PDB file of C-alpha atoms in Angstrom:
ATOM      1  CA  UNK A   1     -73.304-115.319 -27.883  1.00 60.00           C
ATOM      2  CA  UNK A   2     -75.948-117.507 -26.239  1.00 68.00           C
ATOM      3  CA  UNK A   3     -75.222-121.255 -26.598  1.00 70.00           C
ATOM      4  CA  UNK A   4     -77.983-123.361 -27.990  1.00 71.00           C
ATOM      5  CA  UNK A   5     -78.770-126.521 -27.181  1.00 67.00           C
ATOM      6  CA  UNK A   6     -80.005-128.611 -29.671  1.00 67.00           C
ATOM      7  CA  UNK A   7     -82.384-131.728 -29.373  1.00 67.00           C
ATOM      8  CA  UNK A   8     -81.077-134.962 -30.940  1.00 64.00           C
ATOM      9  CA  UNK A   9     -82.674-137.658 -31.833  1.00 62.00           C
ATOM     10  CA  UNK A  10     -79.417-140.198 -31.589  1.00 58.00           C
ATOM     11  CA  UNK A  11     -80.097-140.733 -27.560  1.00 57.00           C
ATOM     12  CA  UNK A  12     -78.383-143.845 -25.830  1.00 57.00           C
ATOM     13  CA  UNK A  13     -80.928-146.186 -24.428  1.00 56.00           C
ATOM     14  CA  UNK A  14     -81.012-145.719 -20.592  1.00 59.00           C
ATOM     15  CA  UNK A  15     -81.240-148.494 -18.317  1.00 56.00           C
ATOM     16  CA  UNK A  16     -84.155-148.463 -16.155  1.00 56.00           C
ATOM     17  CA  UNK A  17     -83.669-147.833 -12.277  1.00 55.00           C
ATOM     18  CA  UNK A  18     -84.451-151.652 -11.307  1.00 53.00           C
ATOM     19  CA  UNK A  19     -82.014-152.381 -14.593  1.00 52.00           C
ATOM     20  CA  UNK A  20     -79.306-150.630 -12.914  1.00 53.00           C
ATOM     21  CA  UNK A  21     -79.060-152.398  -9.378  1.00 58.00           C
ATOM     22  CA  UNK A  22     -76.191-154.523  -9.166  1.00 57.00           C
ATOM     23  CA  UNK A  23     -76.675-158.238  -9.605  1.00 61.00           C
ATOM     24  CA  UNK A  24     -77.336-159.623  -5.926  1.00 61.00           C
ATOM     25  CA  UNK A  25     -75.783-162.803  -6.521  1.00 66.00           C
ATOM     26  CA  UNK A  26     -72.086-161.217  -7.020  1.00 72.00           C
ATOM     27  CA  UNK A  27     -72.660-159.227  -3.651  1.00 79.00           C
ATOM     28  CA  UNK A  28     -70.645-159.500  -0.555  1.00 84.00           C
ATOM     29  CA  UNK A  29     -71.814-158.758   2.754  1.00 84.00           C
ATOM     30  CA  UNK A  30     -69.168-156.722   4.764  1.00 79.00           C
ATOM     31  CA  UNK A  31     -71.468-157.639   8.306  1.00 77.00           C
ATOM     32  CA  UNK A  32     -71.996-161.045   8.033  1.00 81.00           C
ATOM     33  CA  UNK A  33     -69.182-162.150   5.159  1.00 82.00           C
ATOM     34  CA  UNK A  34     -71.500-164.112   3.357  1.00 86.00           C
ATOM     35  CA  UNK A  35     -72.555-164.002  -0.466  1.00 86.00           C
ATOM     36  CA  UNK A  36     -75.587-162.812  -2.139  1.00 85.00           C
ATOM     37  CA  UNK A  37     -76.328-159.525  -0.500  1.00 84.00           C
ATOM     38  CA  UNK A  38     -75.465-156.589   0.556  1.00 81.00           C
ATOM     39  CA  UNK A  39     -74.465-154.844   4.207  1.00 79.00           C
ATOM     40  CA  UNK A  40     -77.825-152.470   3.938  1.00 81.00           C
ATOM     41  CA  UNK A  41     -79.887-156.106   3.402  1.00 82.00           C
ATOM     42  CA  UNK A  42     -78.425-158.094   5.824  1.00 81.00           C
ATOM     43  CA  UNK A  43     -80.646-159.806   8.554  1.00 79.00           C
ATOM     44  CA  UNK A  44     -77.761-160.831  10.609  1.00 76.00           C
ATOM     45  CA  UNK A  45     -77.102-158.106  13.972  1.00 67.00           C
ATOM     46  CA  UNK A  46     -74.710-155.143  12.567  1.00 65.00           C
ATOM     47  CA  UNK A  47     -70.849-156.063  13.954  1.00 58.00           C
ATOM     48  CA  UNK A  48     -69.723-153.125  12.348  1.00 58.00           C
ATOM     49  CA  UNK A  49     -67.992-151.176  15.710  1.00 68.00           C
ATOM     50  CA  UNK A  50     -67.565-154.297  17.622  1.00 70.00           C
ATOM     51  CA  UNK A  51     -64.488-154.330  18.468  1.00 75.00           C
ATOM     52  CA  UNK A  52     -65.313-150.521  19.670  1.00 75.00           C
ATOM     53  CA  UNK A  53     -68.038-151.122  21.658  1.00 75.00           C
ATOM     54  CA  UNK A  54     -66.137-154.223  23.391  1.00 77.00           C
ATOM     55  CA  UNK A  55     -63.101-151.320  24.703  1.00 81.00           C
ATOM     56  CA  UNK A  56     -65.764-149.339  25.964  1.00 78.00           C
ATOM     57  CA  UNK A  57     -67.471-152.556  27.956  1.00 78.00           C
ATOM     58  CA  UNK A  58     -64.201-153.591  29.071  1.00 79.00           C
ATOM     59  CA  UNK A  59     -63.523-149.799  30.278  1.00 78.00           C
ATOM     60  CA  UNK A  60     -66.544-148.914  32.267  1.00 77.00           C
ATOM     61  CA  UNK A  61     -66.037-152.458  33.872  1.00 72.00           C
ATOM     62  CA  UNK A  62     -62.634-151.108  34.881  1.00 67.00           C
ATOM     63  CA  UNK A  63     -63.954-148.241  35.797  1.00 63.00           C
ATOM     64  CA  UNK A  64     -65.492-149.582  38.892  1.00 62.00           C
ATOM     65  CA  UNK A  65     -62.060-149.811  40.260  1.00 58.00           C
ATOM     66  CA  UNK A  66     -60.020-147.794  39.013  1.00 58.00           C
ATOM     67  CA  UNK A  67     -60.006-144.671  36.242  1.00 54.00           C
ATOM     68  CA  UNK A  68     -58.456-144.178  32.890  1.00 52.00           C
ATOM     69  CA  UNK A  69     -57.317-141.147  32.370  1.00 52.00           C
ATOM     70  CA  UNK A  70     -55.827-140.306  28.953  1.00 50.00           C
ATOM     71  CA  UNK A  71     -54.173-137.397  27.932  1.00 48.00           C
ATOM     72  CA  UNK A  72     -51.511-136.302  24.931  1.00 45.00           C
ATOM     73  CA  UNK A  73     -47.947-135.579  25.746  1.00 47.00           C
ATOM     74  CA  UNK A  74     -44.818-135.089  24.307  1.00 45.00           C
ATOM     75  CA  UNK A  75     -42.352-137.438  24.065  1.00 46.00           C
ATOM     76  CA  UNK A  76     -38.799-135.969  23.766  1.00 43.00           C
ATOM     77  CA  UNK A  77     -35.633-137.555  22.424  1.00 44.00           C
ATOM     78  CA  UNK A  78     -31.902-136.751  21.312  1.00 42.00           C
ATOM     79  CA  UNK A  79     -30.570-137.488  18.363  1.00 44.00           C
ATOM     80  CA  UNK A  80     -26.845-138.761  17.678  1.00 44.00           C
ATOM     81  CA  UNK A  81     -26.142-134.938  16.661  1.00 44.00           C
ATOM     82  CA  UNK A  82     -27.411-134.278  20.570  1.00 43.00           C
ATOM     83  CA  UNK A  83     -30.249-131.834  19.827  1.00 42.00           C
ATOM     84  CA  UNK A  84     -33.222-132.362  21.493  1.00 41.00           C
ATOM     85  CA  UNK A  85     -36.512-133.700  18.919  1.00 42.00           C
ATOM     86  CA  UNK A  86     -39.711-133.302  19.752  1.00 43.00           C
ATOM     87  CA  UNK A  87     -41.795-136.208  19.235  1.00 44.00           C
ATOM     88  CA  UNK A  88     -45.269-135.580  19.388  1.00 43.00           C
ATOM     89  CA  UNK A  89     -47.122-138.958  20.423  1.00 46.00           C
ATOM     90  CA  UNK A  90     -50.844-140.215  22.358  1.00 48.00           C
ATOM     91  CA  UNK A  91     -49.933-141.255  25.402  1.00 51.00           C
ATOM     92  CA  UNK A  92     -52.530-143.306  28.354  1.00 54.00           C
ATOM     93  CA  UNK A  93     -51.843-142.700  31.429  1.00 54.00           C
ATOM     94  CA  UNK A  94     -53.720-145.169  34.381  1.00 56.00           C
ATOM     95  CA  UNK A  95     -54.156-143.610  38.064  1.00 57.00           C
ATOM     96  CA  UNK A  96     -55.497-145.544  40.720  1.00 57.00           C
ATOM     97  CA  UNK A  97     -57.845-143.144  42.101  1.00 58.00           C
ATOM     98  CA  UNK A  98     -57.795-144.021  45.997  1.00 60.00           C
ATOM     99  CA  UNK A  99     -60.674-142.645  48.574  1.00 61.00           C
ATOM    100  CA  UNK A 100     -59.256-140.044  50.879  1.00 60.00           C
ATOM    101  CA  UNK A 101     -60.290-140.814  54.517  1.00 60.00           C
ATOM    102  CA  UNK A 102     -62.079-137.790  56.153  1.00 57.00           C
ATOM    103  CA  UNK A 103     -60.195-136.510  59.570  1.00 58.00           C
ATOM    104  CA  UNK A 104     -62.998-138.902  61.813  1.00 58.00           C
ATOM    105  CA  UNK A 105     -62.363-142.134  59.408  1.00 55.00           C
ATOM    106  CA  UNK A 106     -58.582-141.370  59.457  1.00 54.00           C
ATOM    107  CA  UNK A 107     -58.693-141.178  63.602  1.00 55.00           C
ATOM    108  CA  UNK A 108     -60.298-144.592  63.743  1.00 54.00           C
ATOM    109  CA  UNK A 109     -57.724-146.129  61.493  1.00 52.00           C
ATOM    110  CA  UNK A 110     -54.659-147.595  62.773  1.00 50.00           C
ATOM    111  CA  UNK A 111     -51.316-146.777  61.378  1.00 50.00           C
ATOM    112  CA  UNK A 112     -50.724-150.273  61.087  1.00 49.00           C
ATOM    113  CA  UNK A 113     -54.084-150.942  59.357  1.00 51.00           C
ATOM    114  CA  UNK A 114     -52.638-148.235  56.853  1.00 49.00           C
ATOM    115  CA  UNK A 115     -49.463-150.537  56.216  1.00 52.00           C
ATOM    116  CA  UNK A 116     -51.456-153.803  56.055  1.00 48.00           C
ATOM    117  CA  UNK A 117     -53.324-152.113  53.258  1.00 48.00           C
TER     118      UNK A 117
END
């Protein structure tokens, strides 16, 4: 059989779309911490990744220097039944990345320049 709908007459009042905002005045602001509106509303610079953007600052400062190379590895330990337990883990690994001296640099450099160094 085909269902029928039927049109009653019995329908809840609906709230109009301005009716069903959320009272301002209980709002929090998640950016700024302040009351009486909301994260979308808020005049105040979005903080939202700082602390994200500030490791990425601090690591192309570094970067001048010296490089940051990450990469995953395994850790591996025994247990107290001595079988080996892999551990999977996120390691960071930092290499000082030196310049290699061509053969004419390296002739003009002292061996005890090299030490000093």
């Amino acid at each position: 059989k085909k269902q029928e709908f039927v049109k009653s007459d019995d329908k809840k009042v609906e709230k109009k779309d301005d009716e069903k905002k959320r009272d301002m005045s209980k709002g929090k602001c998640y950016n700024c911490k302040k009351d009486g509106h909301f994260a979308k509303d808020c005049k105040k610079v979005n903080v939202k990744d700082y602390e994200y953007y500030k490791k990425k600052i601090l690591l192309a400062k570094k970067d001048k220097d010296e490089q940051v190379l990450l990469a995953e590895d395994q850790a591996w330990m025994e247990s107290s039944s001595d079988s080996n337990e892999e551990i999977n883990s996120n390691m960071v690994f930092m290499a000082q990345i030196e310049k290699v001296l061509s053969d004419s640099e390296a002739s003009s450099v002292s061996a005890d320049d090299k030490i000093s160094e």
